[in-house]
Amino acid sequence: MTTKERTFVFNICVIVFNIIVGLLVEAVLLISLLFFFTDHPNMQESVFGQIALPILLLIGLIAAMSISVHAVSWAIRKFNLSDKLDPKVVSHYQKKL
């Protein structure tokens, strides 16, 4: 495989990983929000519920991005992918350490 083909496969794997991590983080945060508000029957109608949900989703998005960057940069170091991938991709993830 050429460097371009390996980079393409790597990017596809990173995309799938980002989707899975994002869904898991958001699911955990939403389930935790439901546990905190189990005694409040009209959470959707309350002002606090309307403010907490978008903020929680934004926090989940930022957390998922952070987890993803650290995991991908760890994988590049662990499996020694620096010389096998496009240098632009490697520099994108290595500078975030």
N, CA, C and O atoms as a printed pandas DataFrame, in Angstrom:
     atom_number atom_name residue_name chain_id  residue_number  x_coord  y_coord  z_coord
0              1         N          MET        A               1    0.829   -1.181    0.000
1              2        CA          MET        A               1    0.000    0.000    0.000
2              3         C          MET        A               1    0.879    1.251    0.000
3              4         O          MET        A               1    1.953    1.284    0.600
4              5         N          THR        A               2    0.401    2.244   -0.671
5              6        CA          THR        A               2    1.123    3.510   -0.685
6              7         C          THR        A               2    0.745    4.333    0.546
7              8         O          THR        A               2   -0.191    3.996    1.271
8              9         N          THR        A               3    1.472    5.391    0.762
9             10        CA          THR        A               3    1.195    6.278    1.896
10            11         C          THR        A               3   -0.188    6.898    1.764
11            12         O          THR        A               3   -0.896    7.068    2.757
12            13         N          LYS        A               4   -0.567    7.233    0.550
13            14        CA          LYS        A               4   -1.879    7.836    0.327
14            15         C          LYS        A               4   -2.999    6.855    0.667
15            16         O          LYS        A               4   -3.999    7.243    1.271
16            17         N          GLU        A               5   -2.839    5.590    0.285
17            18        CA          GLU        A               5   -3.868    4.583    0.588
18            19         C          GLU        A               5   -3.939    4.320    2.090
19            20         O          GLU        A               5   -5.030    4.207    2.649
20            21         N          ARG        A               6   -2.775    4.221    2.749
21            22        CA          ARG        A               6   -2.774    4.009    4.196
22            23         C          ARG        A               6   -3.414    5.181    4.930
23            24         O          ARG        A               6   -4.144    4.988    5.903
24            25         N          THR        A               7   -3.144    6.385    4.468
25            26        CA          THR        A               7   -3.739    7.573    5.075
26            27         C          THR        A               7   -5.247    7.581    4.892
27            28         O          THR        A               7   -5.978    7.965    5.805
28            29         N          PHE        A               8   -5.719    7.164    3.731
29            30        CA          PHE        A               8   -7.159    7.087    3.488
30            31         C          PHE        A               8   -7.819    6.093    4.439
31            32         O          PHE        A               8   -8.854    6.397    5.032
32            33         N          VAL        A               9   -7.234    4.917    4.586
33            34        CA          VAL        A               9   -7.789    3.899    5.494
34            35         C          VAL        A               9   -7.738    4.401    6.935
35            36         O          VAL        A               9   -8.681    4.199    7.701
36            37         N          PHE        A              10   -6.646    5.050    7.297
37            38        CA          PHE        A              10   -6.513    5.607    8.643
38            39         C          PHE        A              10   -7.595    6.652    8.911
39            40         O          PHE        A              10   -8.199    6.659    9.984
40            41         N          ASN        A              11   -7.839    7.522    7.951
41            42        CA          ASN        A              11   -8.874    8.551    8.117
42            43         C          ASN        A              11  -10.265    7.942    8.241
43            44         O          ASN        A              11  -11.078    8.429    9.026
44            45         N          ILE        A              12  -10.553    6.899    7.491
45            46        CA          ILE        A              12  -11.846    6.206    7.614
46            47         C          ILE        A              12  -11.989    5.610    9.010
47            48         O          ILE        A              12  -13.052    5.710    9.623
48            49         N          CYS        A              13  -10.920    4.989    9.514
49            50        CA          CYS        A              13  -10.963    4.416   10.863
50            51         C          CYS        A              13  -11.149    5.499   11.920
51            52         O          CYS        A              13  -11.878    5.299   12.892
52            53         N          VAL        A              14  -10.500    6.636   11.739
53            54        CA          VAL        A              14  -10.645    7.743   12.683
54            55         C          VAL        A              14  -12.072    8.288   12.658
55            56         O          VAL        A              14  -12.621    8.625   13.706
56            57         N          ILE        A              15  -12.672    8.377   11.482
57            58        CA          ILE        A              15  -14.056    8.858   11.377
58            59         C          ILE        A              15  -15.009    7.928   12.120
59            60         O          ILE        A              15  -15.870    8.389   12.869
60            61         N          VAL        A              16  -14.859    6.623   11.915
61            62        CA          VAL        A              16  -15.718    5.651   12.595
62            63         C          VAL        A              16  -15.501    5.725   14.108
63            64         O          VAL        A              16  -16.455    5.679   14.885
64            65         N          PHE        A              17  -14.236    5.840   14.513
65            66        CA          PHE        A              17  -13.916    5.959   15.933
66            67         C          PHE        A              17  -14.539    7.218   16.532
67            68         O          PHE        A              17  -15.080    7.171   17.637
68            69         N          ASN        A              18  -14.470    8.344   15.816
69            70        CA          ASN        A              18  -15.064    9.594   16.303
70            71         C          ASN        A              18  -16.568    9.475   16.471
71            72         O          ASN        A              18  -17.124    9.979   17.447
72            73         N          ILE        A              19  -17.224    8.822   15.543
73            74        CA          ILE        A              19  -18.675    8.647   15.646
74            75         C          ILE        A              19  -19.032    7.809   16.858
75            76         O          ILE        A              19  -19.950    8.149   17.604
76            77         N          ILE        A              20  -18.310    6.711   17.059
77            78        CA          ILE        A              20  -18.595    5.826   18.195
78            79         C          ILE        A              20  -18.321    6.535   19.515
79            80         O          ILE        A              20  -19.142    6.477   20.431
80            81         N          VAL        A              21  -17.173    7.203   19.622
81            82        CA          VAL        A              21  -16.842    7.911   20.864
82            83         C          VAL        A              21  -17.855    9.029   21.130
83            84         O          VAL        A              21  -18.296    9.213   22.265
84            85         N          GLY        A              22  -18.215    9.765   20.096
85            86        CA          GLY        A              22  -19.184   10.844   20.273
86            87         C          GLY        A              22  -20.532   10.344   20.758
87            88         O          GLY        A              22  -21.133   10.929   21.659
88            89         N          LEU        A              23  -21.003    9.260   20.157
89            90        CA          LEU        A              23  -22.286    8.702   20.587
90            91         C          LEU        A              23  -22.225    8.167   22.011
91            92         O          LEU        A              23  -23.174    8.338   22.778
92            93         N          LEU        A              24  -21.121    7.523   22.372
93            94        CA          LEU        A              24  -20.996    6.993   23.732
94            95         C          LEU        A              24  -20.930    8.110   24.774
95            96         O          LEU        A              24  -21.584    8.026   25.814
96            97         N          VAL        A              25  -20.161    9.133   24.507
97            98        CA          VAL        A              25  -20.041   10.239   25.462
98            99         C          VAL        A              25  -21.380   10.953   25.626
99           100         O          VAL        A              25  -21.801   11.242   26.746
100          101         N          GLU        A              26  -22.042   11.232   24.515
101          102        CA          GLU        A              26  -23.342   11.905   24.599
102          103         C          GLU        A              26  -24.374   11.031   25.312
103          104         O          GLU        A              26  -25.180   11.540   26.091
104          105         N          ALA        A              27  -24.358    9.725   25.055
105          106        CA          ALA        A              27  -25.304    8.832   25.717
106          107         C          ALA        A              27  -25.069    8.801   27.219
107          108         O          ALA        A              27  -26.022    8.832   27.998
108          109         N          VAL        A              28  -23.821    8.740   27.626
109          110        CA          VAL        A              28  -23.511    8.733   29.061
110          111         C          VAL        A              28  -23.960   10.037   29.712
111          112         O          VAL        A              28  -24.528   10.023   30.805
112          113         N          LEU        A              29  -23.709   11.157   29.050
113          114        CA          LEU        A              29  -24.117   12.441   29.624
114          115         C          LEU        A              29  -25.641   12.590   29.679
115          116         O          LEU        A              29  -26.176   13.112   30.657
116          117         N          LEU        A              30  -26.331   12.141   28.648
117          118        CA          LEU        A              30  -27.794   12.237   28.665
118          119         C          LEU        A              30  -28.410   11.316   29.710
119          120         O          LEU        A              30  -29.374   11.694   30.376
120          121         N          ILE        A              31  -27.868   10.123   29.861
121          122        CA          ILE        A              31  -28.379    9.201   30.879
122          123         C          ILE        A              31  -28.119    9.767   32.277
123          124         O          ILE        A              31  -28.966    9.656   33.164
124          125         N          SER        A              32  -26.949   10.371   32.468
125          126        CA          SER        A              32  -26.672   10.980   33.775
126          127         C          SER        A              32  -27.604   12.166   34.039
127          128         O          SER        A              32  -28.026   12.381   35.175
128          129         N          LEU        A              33  -27.923   12.931   33.000
129          130        CA          LEU        A              33  -28.876   14.036   33.173
130          131         C          LEU        A              33  -30.252   13.498   33.557
131          132         O          LEU        A              33  -30.930   14.084   34.401
132          133         N          LEU        A              34  -30.666   12.402   32.954
133          134        CA          LEU        A              34  -31.961   11.810   33.307
134          135         C          LEU        A              34  -31.981   11.302   34.739
135          136         O          LEU        A              34  -33.006   11.399   35.413
136          137         N          PHE        A              35  -30.857   10.757   35.216
137          138        CA          PHE        A              35  -30.798   10.306   36.605
138          139         C          PHE        A              35  -30.864   11.468   37.585
139          140         O          PHE        A              35  -31.439   11.336   38.665
140          141         N          PHE        A              36  -30.282   12.602   37.217
141          142        CA          PHE        A              36  -30.335   13.761   38.109
142          143         C          PHE        A              36  -31.736   14.362   38.180
143          144         O          PHE        A              36  -32.109   14.940   39.201
144          145         N          PHE        A              37  -32.503   14.234   37.119
145          146        CA          PHE        A              37  -33.818   14.845   37.067
146          147         C          PHE        A              37  -34.955   13.823   37.088
147          148         O          PHE        A              37  -36.014   14.083   36.517
148          149         N          THR        A              38  -34.765   12.681   37.724
149          150        CA          THR        A              38  -35.837   11.680   37.764
150          151         C          THR        A              38  -37.023   12.139   38.600
151          152         O          THR        A              38  -38.158   11.744   38.335
152          153         N          ASP        A              39  -36.770   12.970   39.606
153          154        CA          ASP        A              39  -37.868   13.427   40.453
154          155         C          ASP        A              39  -38.615   14.614   39.853
155          156         O          ASP        A              39  -39.661   15.009   40.369
156          157         N          HIS        A              40  -38.096   15.181   38.779
157          158        CA          HIS        A              40  -38.726   16.338   38.139
158          159         C          HIS        A              40  -39.514   15.847   36.923
159          160         O          HIS        A              40  -38.905   15.517   35.905
160          161         N          PRO        A              41  -40.852   15.788   36.994
161          162        CA          PRO        A              41  -41.635   15.182   35.910
162          163         C          PRO        A              41  -41.649   16.000   34.613
163          164         O          PRO        A              41  -41.750   15.419   33.532
164          165         N          ASN        A              42  -41.552   17.312   34.691
165          166        CA          ASN        A              42  -41.623   18.149   33.493
166          167         C          ASN        A              42  -40.268   18.790   33.202
167          168         O          ASN        A              42  -40.153   20.014   33.140
168          169         N          MET        A              43  -39.243   17.953   33.024
169          170        CA          MET        A              43  -37.908   18.476   32.809
170          171         C          MET        A              43  -37.812   19.237   31.489
171          172         O          MET        A              43  -37.098   20.236   31.402
172          173         N          GLN        A              44  -38.522   18.776   30.468
173          174        CA          GLN        A              44  -38.438   19.439   29.168
174          175         C          GLN        A              44  -39.046   20.836   29.208
175          176         O          GLN        A              44  -38.636   21.714   28.449
176          177         N          GLU        A              45  -40.007   21.042   30.074
177          178        CA          GLU        A              45  -40.692   22.326   30.132
178          179         C          GLU        A              45  -40.021   23.309   31.081
179          180         O          GLU        A              45  -40.321   24.503   31.039
180          181         N          SER        A              46  -39.128   22.836   31.928
181          182        CA          SER        A              46  -38.489   23.751   32.871
182          183         C          SER        A              46  -37.374   24.531   32.184
183          184         O          SER        A              46  -36.765   24.058   31.224
184          185         N          VAL        A              47  -37.126   25.705   32.680
185          186        CA          VAL        A              47  -36.082   26.553   32.113
186          187         C          VAL        A              47  -34.719   25.914   32.337
187          188         O          VAL        A              47  -33.859   25.965   31.457
188          189         N          PHE        A              48  -34.513   25.312   33.503
189          190        CA          PHE        A              48  -33.241   24.673   33.792
190          191         C          PHE        A              48  -32.971   23.504   32.834
191          192         O          PHE        A              48  -31.842   23.312   32.383
192          193         N          GLY        A              49  -34.002   22.741   32.535
193          194        CA          GLY        A              49  -33.848   21.632   31.589
194          195         C          GLY        A              49  -33.544   22.126   30.184
195          196         O          GLY        A              49  -32.788   21.494   29.447
196          197         N          GLN        A              50  -34.136   23.258   29.816
197          198        CA          GLN        A              50  -33.895   23.814   28.490
198          199         C          GLN        A              50  -32.504   24.429   28.384
199          200         O          GLN        A              50  -31.936   24.491   27.293
200          201         N          ILE        A              51  -31.965   24.872   29.476
201          202        CA          ILE        A              51  -30.615   25.436   29.466
202          203         C          ILE        A              51  -29.574   24.339   29.631
203          204         O          ILE        A              51  -28.516   24.386   29.002
204          205         N          ALA        A              52  -29.863   23.355   30.468
205          206        CA          ALA        A              52  -28.887   22.308   30.772
206          207         C          ALA        A              52  -28.622   21.397   29.578
207          208         O          ALA        A              52  -27.483   20.975   29.375
208          209         N          LEU        A              53  -29.624   21.088   28.798
209          210        CA          LEU        A              53  -29.444   20.145   27.699
210          211         C          LEU        A              53  -28.486   20.656   26.623
211          212         O          LEU        A              53  -27.576   19.916   26.248
212          213         N          PRO        A              54  -28.635   21.869   26.109
213          214        CA          PRO        A              54  -27.654   22.335   25.112
214          215         C          PRO        A              54  -26.237   22.463   25.669
215          216         O          PRO        A              54  -25.264   22.153   24.981
216          217         N          ILE        A              55  -26.126   22.920   26.918
217          218        CA          ILE        A              55  -24.802   23.025   27.528
218          219         C          ILE        A              55  -24.189   21.648   27.700
219          220         O          ILE        A              55  -22.995   21.466   27.463
220          221         N          LEU        A              56  -24.989   20.683   28.109
221          222        CA          LEU        A              56  -24.512   19.312   28.271
222          223         C          LEU        A              56  -24.072   18.716   26.937
223          224         O          LEU        A              56  -23.061   18.016   26.874
224          225         N          LEU        A              57  -24.818   18.986   25.883
225          226        CA          LEU        A              57  -24.432   18.479   24.568
226          227         C          LEU        A              57  -23.142   19.129   24.073
227          228         O          LEU        A              57  -22.322   18.465   23.439
228          229         N          LEU        A              58  -22.957   20.405   24.351
229          230        CA          LEU        A              58  -21.720   21.076   23.971
230          231         C          LEU        A              58  -20.534   20.518   24.753
231          232         O          LEU        A              58  -19.466   20.296   24.183
232          233         N          ILE        A              59  -20.712   20.293   26.035
233          234        CA          ILE        A              59  -19.662   19.695   26.855
234          235         C          ILE        A              59  -19.324   18.297   26.351
235          236         O          ILE        A              59  -18.155   17.915   26.311
236          237         N          GLY        A              60  -20.340   17.536   25.967
237          238        CA          GLY        A              60  -20.109   16.198   25.424
238          239         C          GLY        A              60  -19.348   16.236   24.117
239          240         O          GLY        A              60  -18.481   15.396   23.877
240          241         N          LEU        A              61  -19.661   17.198   23.274
241          242        CA          LEU        A              61  -18.954   17.338   22.002
242          243         C          LEU        A              61  -17.488   17.667   22.221
243          244         O          LEU        A              61  -16.617   17.086   21.573
244          245         N          ILE        A              62  -17.210   18.588   23.121
245          246        CA          ILE        A              62  -15.827   18.962   23.415
246          247         C          ILE        A              62  -15.077   17.795   24.054
247          248         O          ILE        A              62  -13.914   17.556   23.729
248          249         N          ALA        A              63  -15.728   17.075   24.950
249          250        CA          ALA        A              63  -15.088   15.922   25.590
250          251         C          ALA        A              63  -14.794   14.818   24.569
251          252         O          ALA        A              63  -13.726   14.208   24.609
252          253         N          ALA        A              64  -15.725   14.563   23.664
253          254        CA          ALA        A              64  -15.509   13.532   22.649
254          255         C          ALA        A              64  -14.366   13.916   21.711
255          256         O          ALA        A              64  -13.578   13.057   21.316
256          257         N          MET        A              65  -14.269   15.184   21.356
257          258        CA          MET        A              65  -13.169   15.629   20.498
258          259         C          MET        A              65  -11.832   15.484   21.218
259          260         O          MET        A              65  -10.847   15.058   20.616
260          261         N          SER        A              66  -11.793   15.830   22.478
261          262        CA          SER        A              66  -10.563   15.713   23.244
262          263         C          SER        A              66  -10.131   14.252   23.386
263          264         O          SER        A              66   -8.958   13.926   23.208
264          265         N          ILE        A              67  -11.070   13.393   23.702
265          266        CA          ILE        A              67  -10.776   11.963   23.813
266          267         C          ILE        A              67  -10.269   11.430   22.487
267          268         O          ILE        A              67   -9.310   10.659   22.452
268          269         N          SER        A              68  -10.895   11.828   21.413
269          270        CA          SER        A              68  -10.511   11.349   20.090
270          271         C          SER        A              68   -9.103   11.783   19.714
271          272         O          SER        A              68   -8.319   10.973   19.219
272          273         N          VAL        A              69   -8.773   13.042   19.940
273          274        CA          VAL        A              69   -7.435   13.540   19.587
274          275         C          VAL        A              69   -6.364   12.816   20.390
275          276         O          VAL        A              69   -5.328   12.435   19.845
276          277         N          HIS        A              70   -6.609   12.628   21.676
277          278        CA          HIS        A              70   -5.621   11.944   22.497
278          279         C          HIS        A              70   -5.494   10.465   22.116
279          280         O          HIS        A              70   -4.389    9.924   22.105
280          281         N          ALA        A              71   -6.601    9.821   21.808
281          282        CA          ALA        A              71   -6.552    8.409   21.435
282          283         C          ALA        A              71   -5.860    8.207   20.084
283          284         O          ALA        A              71   -5.081    7.267   19.924
284          285         N          VAL        A              72   -6.134    9.072   19.124
285          286        CA          VAL        A              72   -5.510    8.936   17.810
286          287         C          VAL        A              72   -4.018    9.246   17.892
287          288         O          VAL        A              72   -3.212    8.554   17.269
288          289         N          SER        A              73   -3.640   10.269   18.646
289          290        CA          SER        A              73   -2.211   10.564   18.781
290          291         C          SER        A              73   -1.498    9.441   19.528
291          292         O          SER        A              73   -0.346    9.134   19.223
292          293         N          TRP        A              74   -2.167    8.823   20.504
293          294        CA          TRP        A              74   -1.598    7.660   21.186
294          295         C          TRP        A              74   -1.411    6.505   20.211
295          296         O          TRP        A              74   -0.379    5.834   20.240
296          297         N          ALA        A              75   -2.397    6.265   19.346
297          298        CA          ALA        A              75   -2.302    5.165   18.379
298          299         C          ALA        A              75   -1.173    5.406   17.382
299          300         O          ALA        A              75   -0.493    4.462   16.978
300          301         N          ILE        A              76   -0.969    6.645   16.987
301          302        CA          ILE        A              76    0.123    6.953   16.059
302          303         C          ILE        A              76    1.465    6.648   16.716
303          304         O          ILE        A              76    2.352    6.077   16.081
304          305         N          ARG        A              77    1.618    7.026   17.985
305          306        CA          ARG        A              77    2.868    6.730   18.687
306          307         C          ARG        A              77    3.025    5.242   18.967
307          308         O          ARG        A              77    4.098    4.678   18.752
308          309         N          LYS        A              78    1.960    4.603   19.447
309          310        CA          LYS        A              78    2.022    3.203   19.871
310          311         C          LYS        A              78    2.351    2.272   18.706
311          312         O          LYS        A              78    3.183    1.374   18.844
312          313         N          PHE        A              79    1.712    2.479   17.578
313          314        CA          PHE        A              79    1.893    1.593   16.431
314          315         C          PHE        A              79    2.901    2.130   15.422
315          316         O          PHE        A              79    3.029    1.594   14.321
316          317         N          ASN        A              80    3.619    3.194   15.798
317          318        CA          ASN        A              80    4.676    3.768   14.973
318          319         C          ASN        A              80    4.188    4.068   13.557
319          320         O          ASN        A              80    4.768    3.606   12.575
320          321         N          LEU        A              81    3.122    4.842   13.472
321          322        CA          LEU        A              81    2.524    5.173   12.187
322          323         C          LEU        A              81    3.066    6.467   11.584
323          324         O          LEU        A              81    2.625    6.876   10.510
324          325         N          SER        A              82    4.004    7.108   12.249
325          326        CA          SER        A              82    4.512    8.396   11.778
326          327         C          SER        A              82    5.101    8.322   10.382
327          328         O          SER        A              82    4.885    9.216    9.563
328          329         N          ASP        A              83    5.843    7.261   10.110
329          330        CA          ASP        A              83    6.479    7.153    8.810
330          331         C          ASP        A              83    5.591    6.483    7.766
331          332         O          ASP        A              83    5.936    6.464    6.584
332          333         N          LYS        A              84    4.463    5.938    8.185
333          334        CA          LYS        A              84    3.580    5.222    7.255
334          335         C          LYS        A              84    2.425    6.069    6.730
335          336         O          LYS        A              84    1.769    5.706    5.754
336          337         N          LEU        A              85    2.185    7.204    7.390
337          338        CA          LEU        A              85    1.072    8.069    7.011
338          339         C          LEU        A              85    1.583    9.372    6.418
339          340         O          LEU        A              85    2.770    9.690    6.488
340          341         N          ASP        A              86    0.654   10.113    5.836
341          342        CA          ASP        A              86    0.980   11.421    5.280
342          343         C          ASP        A              86    1.465   12.340    6.408
343          344         O          ASP        A              86    0.833   12.393    7.463
344          345         N          PRO        A              87    2.561   13.054    6.210
345          346        CA          PRO        A              87    3.084   13.913    7.278
346          347         C          PRO        A              87    2.103   14.986    7.758
347          348         O          PRO        A              87    2.169   15.405    8.913
348          349         N          LYS        A              88    1.197   15.432    6.888
349          350        CA          LYS        A              88    0.203   16.425    7.317
350          351         C          LYS        A              88   -0.734   15.849    8.365
351          352         O          LYS        A              88   -1.095   16.533    9.323
352          353         N          VAL        A              89   -1.127   14.599    8.187
353          354        CA          VAL        A              89   -2.025   13.949    9.150
354          355         C          VAL        A              89   -1.308   13.747   10.472
355          356         O          VAL        A              89   -1.871   14.004   11.536
356          357         N          VAL        A              90   -0.079   13.292   10.405
357          358        CA          VAL        A              90    0.684   13.049   11.628
358          359         C          VAL        A              90    0.919   14.353   12.382
359          360         O          VAL        A              90    0.782   14.393   13.605
360          361         N          SER        A              91    1.270   15.412   11.671
361          362        CA          SER        A              91    1.510   16.687   12.357
362          363         C          SER        A              91    0.219   17.264   12.940
363          364         O          SER        A              91    0.255   17.976   13.944
364          365         N          HIS        A              92   -0.911   16.962   12.319
365          366        CA          HIS        A              92   -2.196   17.438   12.836
366          367         C          HIS        A              92   -2.472   16.847   14.216
367          368         O          HIS        A              92   -2.970   17.550   15.095
368          369         N          TYR        A              93   -2.159   15.575   14.422
369          370        CA          TYR        A              93   -2.448   14.929   15.692
370          371         C          TYR        A              93   -1.292   15.050   16.677
371          372         O          TYR        A              93   -1.533   15.067   17.884
372          373         N          GLN        A              94   -0.072   15.131   16.222
373          374        CA          GLN        A              94    1.057   15.189   17.143
374          375         C          GLN        A              94    1.208   16.550   17.805
375          376         O          GLN        A              94    1.741   16.615   18.913
376          377         N          LYS        A              95    0.775   17.620   17.197
377          378        CA          LYS        A              95    0.909   18.938   17.817
378          379         C          LYS        A              95   -0.093   19.143   18.948
379          380         O          LYS        A              95    0.060   20.068   19.744
380          381         N          LYS        A              96   -1.111   18.298   19.030
381          382        CA          LYS        A              96   -2.160   18.455   20.034
382          383         C          LYS        A              96   -1.761   17.838   21.378
383          384         O          LYS        A              96   -2.521   17.938   22.342
384          385         N          LEU        A              97   -0.610   17.215   21.462
385          386        CA          LEU        A              97   -0.209   16.582   22.713
386          387         C          LEU        A              97    0.053   17.593   23.722
387          388         O          LEU        A              97    0.406   17.260   24.854
